[in-house]
Amino acid sequence: SQLDTVLSAKADAAWHLHELTAERELAAFVLFSSASATLGNPGQANYAAANAVLDALAHHRPGATSLAWGYWDSPSGMTAHLNEVDQARVTRTAWNPITPDRGLALFDSALAHPRPALLPAPLNSRALARQARHNTLPPILSALTTARPQAASSGGRQSLATRLAAQSPDQQRHTLLALVITTTATVLAHPDPASLDPDRPFKDLGIDSLTALELRNALAQHTGL
């Protein structure tokens, strides 16, 4: 199964290394995990689970360290396929890409830290605050910002409902279509919402499972539904 394939590459391999070196005095036993094990990653539960095993192994083995890396700036097997839309989505979710120099510095700091599992994932404080104000920040990150959901957002939803109530059915369809188009353009990092064809399927526009989730959340924020 897909879960077995991912687990064997990460979890099984790490456990074998643990068993083979359990009786040896190593200078370090370092596991490269992913932030997805802590924060989750839509559509990649198997990958998150495999990395969670690595974090657990670091707790199990004395002296081990597991680094749950965030998003790297350099192309890799996990990031080489990312297009502009994917990169824009990563930016909106508050991740700051890790440069090689920053990564090496974080690695050195981690080896000097007593905790067995660490999360070297630089975050953008402005993006965190923006998500908090829009009530889209994952609860696990809420302590990293003092920003809180804006009470005024309900006024925006009431404003939309008020506008729709005063419009004819044709005008309502136009208003809602414009909302969906502009929100879709934002999610896709498209510079010109007017150029999006509303009759094209979402898939043809470049919407995948992850951007569909972001689009749903954005529309829910705008409409209160």
Tab-separated table of C-alpha atoms in Angstrom:
chain	number	residue	atom	x	y	z
A	1	SER	CA	0.000	0.000	0.000
A	2	GLN	CA	0.986	3.656	-0.275
A	3	LEU	CA	1.339	3.876	3.507
A	4	ASP	CA	3.663	0.857	3.611
A	5	THR	CA	5.812	2.321	0.835
A	6	VAL	CA	6.349	5.595	2.680
A	7	LEU	CA	6.830	3.943	6.070
A	8	SER	CA	9.436	1.509	4.738
A	9	ALA	CA	11.533	4.308	3.267
A	10	LYS	CA	11.512	6.390	6.433
A	11	ALA	CA	10.453	4.485	9.523
A	12	ASP	CA	11.758	0.995	8.702
A	13	ALA	CA	15.093	2.325	7.470
A	14	ALA	CA	15.561	4.432	10.594
A	15	TRP	CA	14.705	1.503	12.866
A	16	HIS	CA	17.225	-0.742	11.089
A	17	LEU	CA	19.936	1.878	11.552
A	18	HIS	CA	18.971	2.131	15.211
A	19	GLU	CA	19.286	-1.626	15.700
A	20	LEU	CA	22.589	-1.861	13.813
A	21	THR	CA	24.189	0.907	15.879
A	22	ALA	CA	22.509	0.357	19.248
A	23	GLU	CA	25.672	-1.071	20.834
A	24	ARG	CA	28.054	1.441	19.312
A	25	GLU	CA	29.260	4.681	20.830
A	26	LEU	CA	28.341	7.242	18.194
A	27	ALA	CA	29.207	10.915	18.212
A	28	ALA	CA	25.633	11.593	17.105
A	29	PHE	CA	22.533	9.774	15.873
A	30	VAL	CA	20.572	12.324	13.859
A	31	LEU	CA	17.284	11.722	12.068
A	32	PHE	CA	15.900	14.040	9.400
A	33	SER	CA	12.165	14.294	9.956
A	34	SER	CA	9.660	16.828	8.628
A	35	ALA	CA	7.576	19.591	10.139
A	36	SER	CA	4.549	17.783	8.699
A	37	ALA	CA	4.831	15.296	11.571
A	38	THR	CA	4.011	18.111	14.007
A	39	LEU	CA	1.885	20.462	11.929
A	40	GLY	CA	0.300	18.054	9.460
A	41	ASN	CA	0.170	18.371	5.694
A	42	PRO	CA	-3.107	18.118	3.748
A	43	GLY	CA	-3.105	15.117	1.440
A	44	GLN	CA	0.066	13.587	2.927
A	45	ALA	CA	-1.025	11.799	6.083
A	46	ASN	CA	1.245	8.863	5.242
A	47	TYR	CA	4.296	11.123	4.981
A	48	ALA	CA	3.415	12.879	8.238
A	49	ALA	CA	3.000	9.507	9.984
A	50	ALA	CA	6.363	8.235	8.742
A	51	ASN	CA	8.129	11.323	10.041
A	52	ALA	CA	6.302	11.083	13.363
A	53	VAL	CA	7.911	7.656	13.767
A	54	LEU	CA	11.342	9.267	13.411
A	55	ASP	CA	10.498	11.817	16.097
A	56	ALA	CA	9.308	9.007	18.368
A	57	LEU	CA	12.504	7.039	17.739
A	58	ALA	CA	14.569	10.024	18.876
A	59	HIS	CA	12.655	9.995	22.167
A	60	HIS	CA	13.167	6.244	22.452
A	61	ARG	CA	16.921	6.210	21.805
A	62	PRO	CA	19.122	8.018	24.356
A	63	GLY	CA	21.235	10.716	22.780
A	64	ALA	CA	19.367	10.725	19.472
A	65	THR	CA	18.120	13.872	17.760
A	66	SER	CA	15.297	14.201	15.251
A	67	LEU	CA	15.091	17.382	13.190
A	68	ALA	CA	11.648	18.097	11.760
A	69	TRP	CA	12.785	20.342	8.935
A	70	GLY	CA	10.584	22.942	7.341
A	71	TYR	CA	10.598	24.058	3.709
A	72	TRP	CA	14.038	24.215	2.072
A	73	ASP	CA	14.955	26.931	-0.402
A	74	SER	CA	17.117	24.564	-2.472
A	75	PRO	CA	15.353	22.115	-4.848
A	76	SER	CA	15.034	18.615	-3.425
A	77	GLY	CA	12.994	15.494	-3.968
A	78	MET	CA	10.165	17.103	-1.990
A	79	THR	CA	10.346	20.608	-3.468
A	80	ALA	CA	11.776	20.348	-7.003
A	81	HIS	CA	8.287	19.832	-8.437
A	82	LEU	CA	6.805	22.941	-6.814
A	83	ASN	CA	5.583	25.532	-9.285
A	84	GLU	CA	4.850	29.219	-8.665
A	85	VAL	CA	1.389	28.404	-7.313
A	86	ASP	CA	2.820	25.897	-4.833
A	87	GLN	CA	5.543	28.296	-3.718
A	88	ALA	CA	3.014	31.091	-3.233
A	89	ARG	CA	0.897	28.769	-1.097
A	90	VAL	CA	3.900	27.890	1.059
A	91	THR	CA	4.604	31.595	1.549
A	92	ARG	CA	1.006	32.281	2.582
A	93	THR	CA	1.171	29.502	5.170
A	94	ALA	CA	3.965	31.366	7.010
A	95	TRP	CA	6.927	29.182	6.077
A	96	ASN	CA	10.223	30.929	5.449
A	97	PRO	CA	12.378	28.823	3.104
A	98	ILE	CA	15.537	27.492	4.735
A	99	THR	CA	18.720	28.467	2.907
A	100	PRO	CA	21.706	26.084	3.046
A	101	ASP	CA	23.638	28.435	5.342
A	102	ARG	CA	20.642	28.837	7.660
A	103	GLY	CA	20.111	25.087	7.640
A	104	LEU	CA	23.702	24.379	8.655
A	105	ALA	CA	23.420	26.886	11.491
A	106	LEU	CA	20.178	25.292	12.678
A	107	PHE	CA	21.780	21.854	12.476
A	108	ASP	CA	24.709	22.932	14.660
A	109	SER	CA	22.347	24.521	17.183
A	110	ALA	CA	20.209	21.393	17.308
A	111	LEU	CA	23.137	19.119	18.126
A	112	ALA	CA	23.919	21.309	21.136
A	113	HIS	CA	20.302	21.215	22.353
A	114	PRO	CA	19.207	18.646	24.969
A	115	ARG	CA	15.756	17.976	23.501
A	116	PRO	CA	15.509	14.832	21.339
A	117	ALA	CA	13.036	16.249	18.804
A	118	LEU	CA	13.293	19.744	17.395
A	119	LEU	CA	11.505	21.673	14.665
A	120	PRO	CA	13.956	23.823	12.656
A	121	ALA	CA	11.348	25.615	10.571
A	122	PRO	CA	11.650	29.420	10.374
A	123	LEU	CA	8.249	31.066	10.301
A	124	ASN	CA	7.122	34.431	8.961
A	125	SER	CA	5.683	36.431	11.861
A	126	ARG	CA	3.606	38.654	9.566
A	127	ALA	CA	2.046	35.654	7.849
A	128	LEU	CA	1.326	34.096	11.245
A	129	ALA	CA	-0.421	37.269	12.388
A	130	ARG	CA	-2.412	37.468	9.153
A	131	GLN	CA	-3.610	33.882	9.536
A	132	ALA	CA	-4.510	34.524	13.164
A	133	ARG	CA	-6.586	37.575	12.229
A	134	HIS	CA	-8.352	35.556	9.517
A	135	ASN	CA	-8.899	32.675	11.954
A	136	THR	CA	-7.030	30.234	9.690
A	137	LEU	CA	-3.977	29.690	11.896
A	138	PRO	CA	-3.494	26.090	13.092
A	139	PRO	CA	-4.111	25.996	16.871
A	140	ILE	CA	-0.671	24.512	17.509
A	141	LEU	CA	0.883	27.768	16.228
A	142	SER	CA	-1.426	30.152	18.081
A	143	ALA	CA	1.084	30.795	20.871
A	144	LEU	CA	3.601	32.173	18.355
A	145	THR	CA	1.648	35.372	17.706
A	146	THR	CA	-0.318	37.846	19.772
A	147	ALA	CA	-2.745	38.532	16.905
A	148	ARG	CA	-6.270	37.236	17.364
A	149	PRO	CA	-9.256	36.764	15.029
A	150	GLN	CA	-10.787	40.045	13.978
A	151	ALA	CA	-14.268	40.558	15.321
A	152	ALA	CA	-14.914	42.844	12.376
A	153	SER	CA	-14.811	39.872	10.014
A	154	SER	CA	-18.416	39.067	10.890
A	155	GLY	CA	-19.303	42.549	9.704
A	156	GLY	CA	-17.814	41.700	6.336
A	157	ARG	CA	-19.979	38.603	6.118
A	158	GLN	CA	-23.052	40.605	7.099
A	159	SER	CA	-22.119	43.146	4.446
A	160	LEU	CA	-22.061	40.413	1.792
A	161	ALA	CA	-25.400	39.049	2.970
A	162	THR	CA	-26.850	42.562	3.010
A	163	ARG	CA	-25.639	43.265	-0.502
A	164	LEU	CA	-27.044	39.983	-1.789
A	165	ALA	CA	-30.396	40.612	-0.119
A	166	ALA	CA	-30.732	43.888	-2.001
A	167	GLN	CA	-29.865	42.397	-5.379
A	168	SER	CA	-31.817	40.644	-8.091
A	169	PRO	CA	-31.065	36.941	-8.761
A	170	ASP	CA	-28.876	37.865	-11.760
A	171	GLN	CA	-26.947	40.398	-9.690
A	172	GLN	CA	-26.499	37.869	-6.893
A	173	ARG	CA	-25.002	35.355	-9.318
A	174	HIS	CA	-22.648	38.039	-10.652
A	175	THR	CA	-21.540	39.043	-7.130
A	176	LEU	CA	-20.902	35.470	-6.024
A	177	LEU	CA	-19.149	34.585	-9.276
A	178	ALA	CA	-16.856	37.589	-8.868
A	179	LEU	CA	-16.079	36.499	-5.304
A	180	VAL	CA	-15.192	32.963	-6.403
A	181	ILE	CA	-13.071	34.212	-9.309
A	182	THR	CA	-11.068	36.726	-7.258
A	183	THR	CA	-10.549	34.216	-4.446
A	184	THR	CA	-9.456	31.551	-6.926
A	185	ALA	CA	-6.996	33.995	-8.488
A	186	THR	CA	-5.550	34.737	-5.049
A	187	VAL	CA	-5.128	31.045	-4.237
A	188	LEU	CA	-3.479	30.412	-7.613
A	189	ALA	CA	-1.300	33.545	-7.322
A	190	HIS	CA	-2.820	34.656	-10.628
A	191	PRO	CA	-2.106	38.328	-11.401
A	192	ASP	CA	-5.278	38.956	-13.430
A	193	PRO	CA	-8.572	37.550	-12.073
A	194	ALA	CA	-10.434	38.884	-15.118
A	195	SER	CA	-8.527	36.494	-17.359
A	196	LEU	CA	-9.833	33.404	-15.537
A	197	ASP	CA	-12.557	31.635	-17.497
A	198	PRO	CA	-15.431	30.905	-15.075
A	199	ASP	CA	-16.644	28.094	-17.341
A	200	ARG	CA	-13.404	26.115	-17.110
A	201	PRO	CA	-13.281	23.267	-14.561
A	202	PHE	CA	-11.214	23.976	-11.451
A	203	LYS	CA	-8.815	21.179	-12.409
A	204	ASP	CA	-8.076	22.856	-15.746
A	205	LEU	CA	-7.344	26.110	-13.932
A	206	GLY	CA	-4.669	24.383	-11.851
A	207	ILE	CA	-6.640	23.660	-8.684
A	208	ASP	CA	-5.465	20.474	-6.968
A	209	SER	CA	-6.480	18.895	-3.669
A	210	LEU	CA	-4.337	21.286	-1.615
A	211	THR	CA	-5.392	24.471	-3.386
A	212	ALA	CA	-9.006	23.271	-3.281
A	213	LEU	CA	-8.731	23.082	0.507
A	214	GLU	CA	-7.254	26.572	0.658
A	215	LEU	CA	-9.973	27.874	-1.679
A	216	ARG	CA	-12.670	26.354	0.503
A	217	ASN	CA	-11.211	27.933	3.635
A	218	ALA	CA	-10.888	31.324	1.946
A	219	LEU	CA	-14.481	31.263	0.694
A	220	ALA	CA	-15.674	30.201	4.138
A	221	GLN	CA	-13.840	33.172	5.609
A	222	HIS	CA	-15.456	35.558	3.112
A	223	THR	CA	-18.978	34.178	3.436
A	224	GLY	CA	-19.127	32.811	6.982
A	225	LEU	CA	-20.490	29.499	5.678
